[in-house]
Amino acid sequence: LEGKKTTSRRRRAPCLKLKARVLKTPLKQAATSHSVLTEIQPDCQPLTTPPKPKEILPADPWTPTSNLKILISAASPEIRNREQRRELSNSTSEVLQAKHCLQEHLSGDEYEKSQPSRKEKSLGLLCHKFLARYPDYSSTAENNYICLDEVAEELNVERRRIYDIVNVLESLHMVSRLAKNKYVWHGRHNLSKTLQALKKVGEDNKYTQQIQMIKKREYEHEFDFDGERNEEMARSLGSNEHSEMSFVELPGMEFRAASVNSRKDKSLRVMSQKFVMLFLVSTPQIVSLEVAAKILIGEDQLEDLDKSKFKTKIRRLYDIANVLSSLGLIEKVHVAEERGRKPAFKWTGPEVLTDSQESITSKEQCSKNLFPSRGKQNFTRHPSLIKLVRSIENDRRKIQSAPTSPVKISASTDQNLSAFPSKMAQVPAMAKHQLEGQSKKVKEMKMKLSGSALESNLSSPEVVPKPDLPHTTAPSQQPVLTQPLGVGPLSHSPVSPVMLPQTPSGVSYAIYLHPSQAHTVTTYSPSFMLQPLPCTNVTEIKSINSKVLNRITTEEGDNQIAKDDPTKSSTAKERSTIKSETSSQQCLKRSQALQDSNLIKRCRSDEESLDTSLTFFPSGYLIALTQCTHGNKAGFSNKEKAGVCSLQHTTYSSPIAGVIPVTASELNTVNIPAFHITPLNIMLSPTSIAAAPVLSNPCLNSSNTSSAQNPSSSLLNFTLQHVGLIPAGVQVPANPVLQHVPVSSQPENVSHSSENRNFCYFIFLSCYSPNLLSKSQTVTENFFRTPGGPNTVSSLSANSDGTDRISQGTLYIPQRKLEVSED
DNA sequence: TGATCCCGCCAACGT
DNA sequence: ACGTTGGCGGGATCA
């Protein structure tokens, strides 16, 4: 028991071998037998993890010096510039811990005996060490090659452990295999794209629903293992026929990734990706190991959902989680449960935009052409392509696998595509291109937005732009836009009005209707609020919490014990743990109780300091009615401003609807996430609808005017009826006149006479989507079919300056009206 | 105790 | 036949 790893291993080997043959790694079909285990065990004493030797090992590589080195590398800011608080505290604690050990080493000689503790050998620490060797963002100049042997040796670990790390990194495309024993380091260069792709796949996989389902069952019956229930559940989960999802690749990297070897499962990699997906699709972004394990298991083997399998899965998840934690992507938390707390992890990585929010269209369009059958597999290898890929892989492998085959592909990550004969390769490239361009645009827009918000006096509280926060992780990798959103009014909370920078071009409005209050709307809508929203770009709607906060209930979410230390300024973070109900049903069910005092407090403070990071957008039905005119020439007087503000405030109390002014010219800048919601059976009372126009609070308008045109009431009615907002027979008042509006708040503020301005009306039936929207393109493509045909859309989206206009007088009715992803 | 997860056997793969 | 990968699960540690 001298402890030397190698020694003990050697000693142990024969014994294990014997036993193992019988029960350990079952030969394919041989099932593990515990009885055998117990019987045999006595014979071969060790057969267990060697007890931690308490003696010292002079030869042990873990000398104080090495410890120090590790500490330094782990903490070195130059090397690891990426992290912030979270990870910082993370690694800091680790470092401290290690330091502690170090001190022990130094202090007492007898202490030197202490073997590296289990902790010091943890995968997490090892991963930190590993990561410290490479830059977050690799530059071609540096040594981006990873030689497993070397690394293993340098880090003093078995190679096996390195595989664990590399496999996870590979799943994030942070490294890719070049050849035997050789990997290339990509760093975080592709991270955001990878995450985006993963999120997309996760959504397509309906992970959100799966999670929901599991939680539900769990809740209903105290979850009993070996119960039929589980099998049932597994079946239902697995029955989603997309269970064969394989490794998600990244455009431009697929072949390299594929070359990793054709070992079919690639389990750890795939598991890692799926695990990440779970975070990306859930809100709050907290995933308990249990749920994750169940989903991951349920997906492939619906049959035996036995305990051991579950345990194993959990073990693997821990391995993965350790690596992800080292990367600063997740952080451990605990969620309170009826019985004690359950381990869980919280996503702390960059916020990821949904494809549907960003460039789903471009990507999807491209891929759809290739994979007409399903959009869902955009980044997953399509079955029909496997053969092709295989053959390519084979060729490639031949070239690559020569022992120590030198890197023959240029180190750059995405440029070798052209080398591929397959035209498939070009698609991803295109998508990527667009993606990049778009995110750039998003960034610009965001900047513009916050800039104008700053100068706008209208900037009542909510417009106070949040100073650019340092990125939590990869600096500059994600658009600022992607900052944690979430705050807010979550799923059921009423949408709070938003103030956006005023635009000289006019105003327009949108109506927000929260499903949870739909019933109210149907009958009477005293709280129907009209919000004058000066806006330039509705690219991002900033909202603040309304006083009436809804419960953020997620079986897990609620219970989550914010174990965050108070020192941590986790506002955005915390807020991001809002749950967006995908199910309208649930939305309706949820009560609107105030949730936690923090939120309330924050809400209050919002009035002054306003954390505007919050950007959620109602996703839902959008109806644009152009030709509605309004406006006045009065500028914004202070008084008016005040009025607006107060109006706005009152709205917080129980806004069930809101209107966002949007001029036609801004139409294309409005971002709305793809439909997530079912249109519900919301019916608007005619009066409510009529109110919309009223919103064009005169005080918002600039003096310039255009001919006064009244909105076509028939058009309006038609539209509303068409989408089921009002009963067929009902007619909405034709002319939006203030007095018709049942505005319950500050009527005096809306009583100005108005002049005319062109703008269009948007009506949203919303189900809040905490996700940020970003691209105008999304809106236009998802909701409108311009008369000009498909090209119109392209041209609109192609224009980045946001000046495109949709011809006025046209009623665009979304064609995908009832296409809901929800179900 | 239950949560973590290190350790290393050995099957599957690749050459 | 041998080296590389990496699934897997016992059981040591940690909290």
Short mmCIF file of C-alpha atoms in Angstrom, two decimals, chain A residues 154-394:
data_model
loop_
_atom_site.label_atom_id
_atom_site.label_comp_id
_atom_site.label_asym_id
_atom_site.label_seq_id
_atom_site.Cartn_x
_atom_site.Cartn_y
_atom_site.Cartn_z
CA GLU A 154 3.26 17.25 -17.70
CA LEU A 155 0.17 17.29 -15.66
CA ASN A 156 1.06 14.09 -14.03
CA VAL A 157 -2.05 12.27 -14.72
CA GLU A 158 -3.02 9.24 -16.52
CA ARG A 159 -3.93 9.76 -20.03
CA ARG A 160 -7.33 8.52 -19.33
CA ARG A 161 -8.08 11.68 -17.45
CA ILE A 162 -6.98 13.83 -20.26
CA TYR A 163 -9.47 12.13 -22.43
CA ASP A 164 -12.18 13.09 -20.12
CA ILE A 165 -11.27 16.69 -20.46
CA VAL A 166 -10.61 16.67 -24.11
CA ASN A 167 -13.81 14.92 -24.87
CA VAL A 168 -15.82 17.58 -23.24
CA LEU A 169 -13.85 20.32 -24.85
CA GLU A 170 -14.38 18.60 -28.08
CA SER A 171 -18.07 18.65 -27.58
CA LEU A 172 -17.83 22.39 -27.42
CA HIS A 173 -15.52 22.50 -30.36
CA MET A 174 -12.85 24.02 -28.32
CA VAL A 175 -10.51 21.39 -29.55
CA SER A 176 -10.69 18.93 -32.32
CA ARG A 177 -8.79 15.90 -33.08
CA LEU A 178 -6.18 16.00 -35.69
CA ALA A 179 -4.66 12.66 -35.48
CA LYS A 180 -3.83 10.00 -33.12
CA ASN A 181 -2.70 11.51 -29.96
CA LYS A 182 -3.00 14.93 -31.41
CA TYR A 183 -5.57 17.58 -30.96
CA VAL A 184 -5.79 21.16 -32.05
CA TRP A 185 -6.73 23.84 -29.68
CA HIS A 186 -9.37 26.27 -30.83
CA GLY A 187 -10.20 27.86 -27.58
CA ARG A 188 -13.32 29.83 -27.32
CA HIS A 189 -13.22 30.95 -30.81
CA ASN A 190 -16.14 28.84 -31.81
CA LEU A 191 -17.85 28.74 -28.54
CA SER A 192 -20.68 31.08 -29.18
CA LYS A 193 -21.48 29.44 -32.42
CA THR A 194 -21.38 26.08 -30.86
CA LEU A 195 -23.65 27.11 -28.10
CA GLN A 196 -26.00 28.57 -30.53
CA ALA A 197 -26.12 25.41 -32.49
CA LEU A 198 -26.59 23.41 -29.37
CA LYS A 199 -29.37 25.54 -28.23
CA LYS A 200 -31.07 25.15 -31.49
CA VAL A 201 -30.80 21.43 -31.43
CA GLY A 202 -31.92 21.41 -27.88
CA GLU A 203 -35.00 23.30 -28.79
CA ASP A 204 -35.71 21.08 -31.66
CA ASN A 205 -35.37 18.19 -29.36
CA LYS A 206 -38.00 19.60 -27.19
CA TYR A 207 -35.83 19.38 -24.21
CA THR A 208 -37.80 22.01 -22.51
CA GLN A 209 -40.85 19.89 -22.65
CA GLN A 210 -38.97 16.86 -21.60
CA ILE A 211 -37.66 18.60 -18.60
CA GLN A 212 -41.09 19.75 -17.82
CA MET A 213 -42.43 16.31 -18.12
CA ILE A 214 -39.89 14.82 -15.86
CA LYS A 215 -40.39 17.39 -13.24
CA LYS A 216 -44.05 16.94 -13.44
CA ARG A 217 -43.93 13.25 -12.97
CA GLU A 218 -41.52 13.63 -10.24
CA TYR A 219 -43.79 15.96 -8.56
CA GLU A 220 -46.82 13.86 -8.95
CA HIS A 221 -45.50 10.65 -7.69
CA GLU A 222 -42.50 10.74 -5.57
CA PHE A 223 -40.54 9.18 -8.26
CA ASP A 224 -39.89 5.59 -7.65
CA PHE A 225 -37.17 3.88 -9.44
CA ASP A 226 -37.99 0.52 -10.81
CA GLY A 227 -41.53 1.67 -11.14
CA GLU A 228 -43.36 1.20 -14.35
CA ARG A 229 -43.87 4.87 -14.35
CA ASN A 230 -40.35 5.45 -15.25
CA GLU A 231 -40.46 3.18 -18.12
CA GLU A 232 -43.47 4.92 -19.27
CA MET A 233 -41.79 8.16 -18.97
CA ALA A 234 -38.73 6.92 -20.66
CA ARG A 235 -40.84 5.71 -23.45
CA SER A 236 -42.55 8.94 -23.88
CA LEU A 237 -39.32 10.75 -23.75
CA GLY A 238 -37.62 8.48 -26.11
CA SER A 239 -40.58 8.35 -28.33
CA ASN A 240 -39.76 11.70 -29.60
CA GLU A 241 -38.16 9.93 -32.43
CA HIS A 242 -35.32 12.33 -32.46
CA SER A 243 -33.55 10.24 -29.99
CA GLU A 244 -30.94 9.30 -32.47
CA MET A 245 -29.54 12.72 -32.28
CA SER A 246 -25.88 12.47 -32.72
CA PHE A 247 -22.96 14.66 -32.25
CA VAL A 248 -23.75 18.22 -33.05
CA GLU A 249 -21.24 19.67 -35.31
CA LEU A 250 -20.36 23.12 -36.13
CA PRO A 251 -20.39 24.51 -39.59
CA GLY A 252 -16.92 24.50 -40.78
CA MET A 253 -15.79 21.96 -38.34
CA GLU A 254 -17.83 18.99 -39.10
CA PHE A 255 -15.30 16.97 -40.83
CA ARG A 256 -12.66 17.52 -38.42
CA ALA A 257 -14.91 16.67 -35.64
CA ALA A 258 -16.10 13.69 -37.46
CA SER A 259 -12.64 12.54 -38.00
CA VAL A 260 -12.37 12.11 -34.37
CA ASN A 261 -12.83 8.48 -34.89
CA SER A 262 -15.81 6.64 -35.75
CA ARG A 263 -16.47 5.11 -32.49
CA LYS A 264 -20.11 5.22 -32.83
CA ASP A 265 -21.41 6.58 -29.67
CA LYS A 266 -18.97 9.16 -28.56
CA SER A 267 -20.99 9.10 -25.51
CA LEU A 268 -19.16 11.52 -23.34
CA ARG A 269 -19.08 14.05 -26.08
CA VAL A 270 -22.67 13.67 -26.95
CA MET A 271 -23.64 13.63 -23.35
CA SER A 272 -21.77 16.77 -22.79
CA GLN A 273 -23.54 18.47 -25.61
CA LYS A 274 -26.88 17.37 -24.45
CA PHE A 275 -26.14 18.47 -21.00
CA VAL A 276 -25.28 21.88 -22.27
CA MET A 277 -28.38 21.94 -24.33
CA LEU A 278 -30.45 21.43 -21.29
CA PHE A 279 -29.05 24.55 -19.81
CA LEU A 280 -29.54 26.53 -22.90
CA VAL A 281 -33.14 25.68 -23.31
CA SER A 282 -34.30 25.91 -19.77
CA THR A 283 -35.32 28.91 -17.88
CA PRO A 284 -34.01 29.46 -15.41
CA GLN A 285 -30.88 27.95 -16.65
CA ILE A 286 -30.54 25.51 -13.90
CA VAL A 287 -30.45 21.85 -14.43
CA SER A 288 -30.38 19.25 -11.77
CA LEU A 289 -28.28 16.23 -12.31
CA GLU A 290 -31.17 14.02 -11.75
CA VAL A 291 -33.25 15.53 -14.43
CA ALA A 292 -30.35 15.65 -16.79
CA ALA A 293 -29.56 12.04 -16.19
CA LYS A 294 -33.09 11.01 -16.76
CA ILE A 295 -33.34 12.84 -19.94
CA LEU A 296 -30.10 11.55 -21.20
CA ILE A 297 -31.02 8.05 -20.31
CA GLY A 298 -34.53 8.26 -21.47
CA GLU A 299 -33.34 9.34 -24.76
CA ASP A 300 -31.47 6.31 -25.78
CA GLN A 301 -32.54 3.40 -23.71
CA LEU A 302 -36.04 3.69 -22.74
CA GLU A 303 -36.02 0.22 -21.37
CA ASP A 304 -34.13 -0.41 -18.26
CA LEU A 305 -34.10 2.77 -16.43
CA ASP A 306 -32.40 1.01 -13.66
CA LYS A 307 -30.58 2.36 -10.80
CA SER A 308 -27.13 1.45 -11.85
CA LYS A 309 -27.56 3.04 -15.19
CA PHE A 310 -28.76 6.08 -13.50
CA LYS A 311 -25.84 6.13 -11.17
CA THR A 312 -23.42 5.76 -13.95
CA LYS A 313 -25.03 8.55 -15.82
CA ILE A 314 -24.75 10.74 -12.82
CA ARG A 315 -21.12 9.94 -12.48
CA ARG A 316 -20.52 10.91 -16.02
CA LEU A 317 -22.42 14.07 -15.58
CA TYR A 318 -20.20 14.98 -12.73
CA ASP A 319 -17.22 14.47 -14.91
CA ILE A 320 -18.67 16.68 -17.54
CA ALA A 321 -19.83 19.22 -15.05
CA ASN A 322 -16.38 19.50 -13.66
CA VAL A 323 -14.97 20.41 -16.97
CA LEU A 324 -17.75 22.79 -17.78
CA SER A 325 -17.26 24.42 -14.44
CA SER A 326 -13.62 24.90 -15.12
CA LEU A 327 -14.60 26.58 -18.28
CA GLY A 328 -16.81 28.87 -16.32
CA LEU A 329 -19.86 27.75 -18.15
CA ILE A 330 -21.70 26.37 -15.23
CA GLU A 331 -21.63 26.61 -11.54
CA LYS A 332 -22.89 24.33 -8.96
CA VAL A 333 -25.95 25.13 -6.97
CA HIS A 334 -28.47 23.23 -5.04
CA VAL A 335 -32.12 23.13 -5.45
CA ALA A 336 -34.31 22.52 -2.52
CA GLU A 337 -36.49 19.55 -2.73
CA GLU A 338 -39.02 18.01 -0.52
CA ARG A 339 -36.34 15.85 0.80
CA GLY A 340 -33.20 17.75 1.16
CA ARG A 341 -31.46 19.37 -1.67
CA LYS A 342 -30.55 18.12 -4.99
CA PRO A 343 -27.39 18.86 -6.76
CA ALA A 344 -27.79 21.00 -9.77
CA PHE A 345 -25.85 23.30 -11.94
CA LYS A 346 -26.52 26.72 -13.13
CA TRP A 347 -25.45 28.07 -16.43
CA THR A 348 -23.05 30.89 -16.02
CA GLY A 349 -21.77 30.99 -19.49
CA PRO A 350 -22.68 33.49 -22.12
CA GLU A 351 -26.26 34.02 -22.92
CA VAL A 352 -27.06 32.38 -26.14
CA LEU A 353 -29.40 33.72 -28.68
CA THR A 354 -31.78 31.40 -30.18
CA ASP A 355 -31.46 30.76 -33.78
CA SER A 356 -34.93 31.92 -34.23
CA GLN A 357 -33.90 35.14 -32.73
CA GLU A 358 -30.77 35.57 -34.52
CA SER A 359 -30.27 34.05 -37.82
CA ILE A 360 -32.46 31.11 -37.89
CA THR A 361 -33.62 32.10 -41.23
CA SER A 362 -30.41 32.19 -42.98
CA LYS A 363 -29.14 29.09 -41.43
CA GLU A 364 -32.30 27.27 -41.73
CA GLN A 365 -33.01 28.33 -45.21
CA CYS A 366 -29.71 27.16 -46.28
CA SER A 367 -29.88 23.90 -44.57
CA LYS A 368 -33.41 23.34 -45.48
CA ASN A 369 -32.48 23.28 -49.02
CA LEU A 370 -30.20 20.49 -48.25
CA PHE A 371 -32.27 18.80 -45.69
CA PRO A 372 -35.74 19.44 -46.78
CA SER A 373 -37.16 17.04 -44.36
CA ARG A 374 -36.19 18.52 -41.12
CA GLY A 375 -34.86 21.74 -39.97
CA LYS A 376 -34.03 20.26 -36.71
CA GLN A 377 -30.98 18.55 -37.81
CA ASN A 378 -29.24 21.52 -39.02
CA PHE A 379 -26.20 20.79 -37.11
CA THR A 380 -26.63 17.22 -36.65
CA ARG A 381 -25.56 14.86 -39.19
CA HIS A 382 -28.43 13.82 -41.21
CA PRO A 383 -28.84 10.12 -41.56
CA SER A 384 -28.79 10.30 -45.27
CA LEU A 385 -25.43 11.86 -45.16
CA ILE A 386 -23.80 9.49 -42.90
CA LYS A 387 -22.67 7.30 -45.66
CA LEU A 388 -21.15 10.09 -47.52
CA VAL A 389 -19.51 11.42 -44.49
CA ARG A 390 -18.22 8.05 -43.61
CA SER A 391 -16.46 7.64 -46.81
CA ILE A 392 -14.98 11.03 -46.52
CA GLU A 393 -13.95 10.26 -43.06
CA ASN A 394 -12.31 7.15 -44.13
#
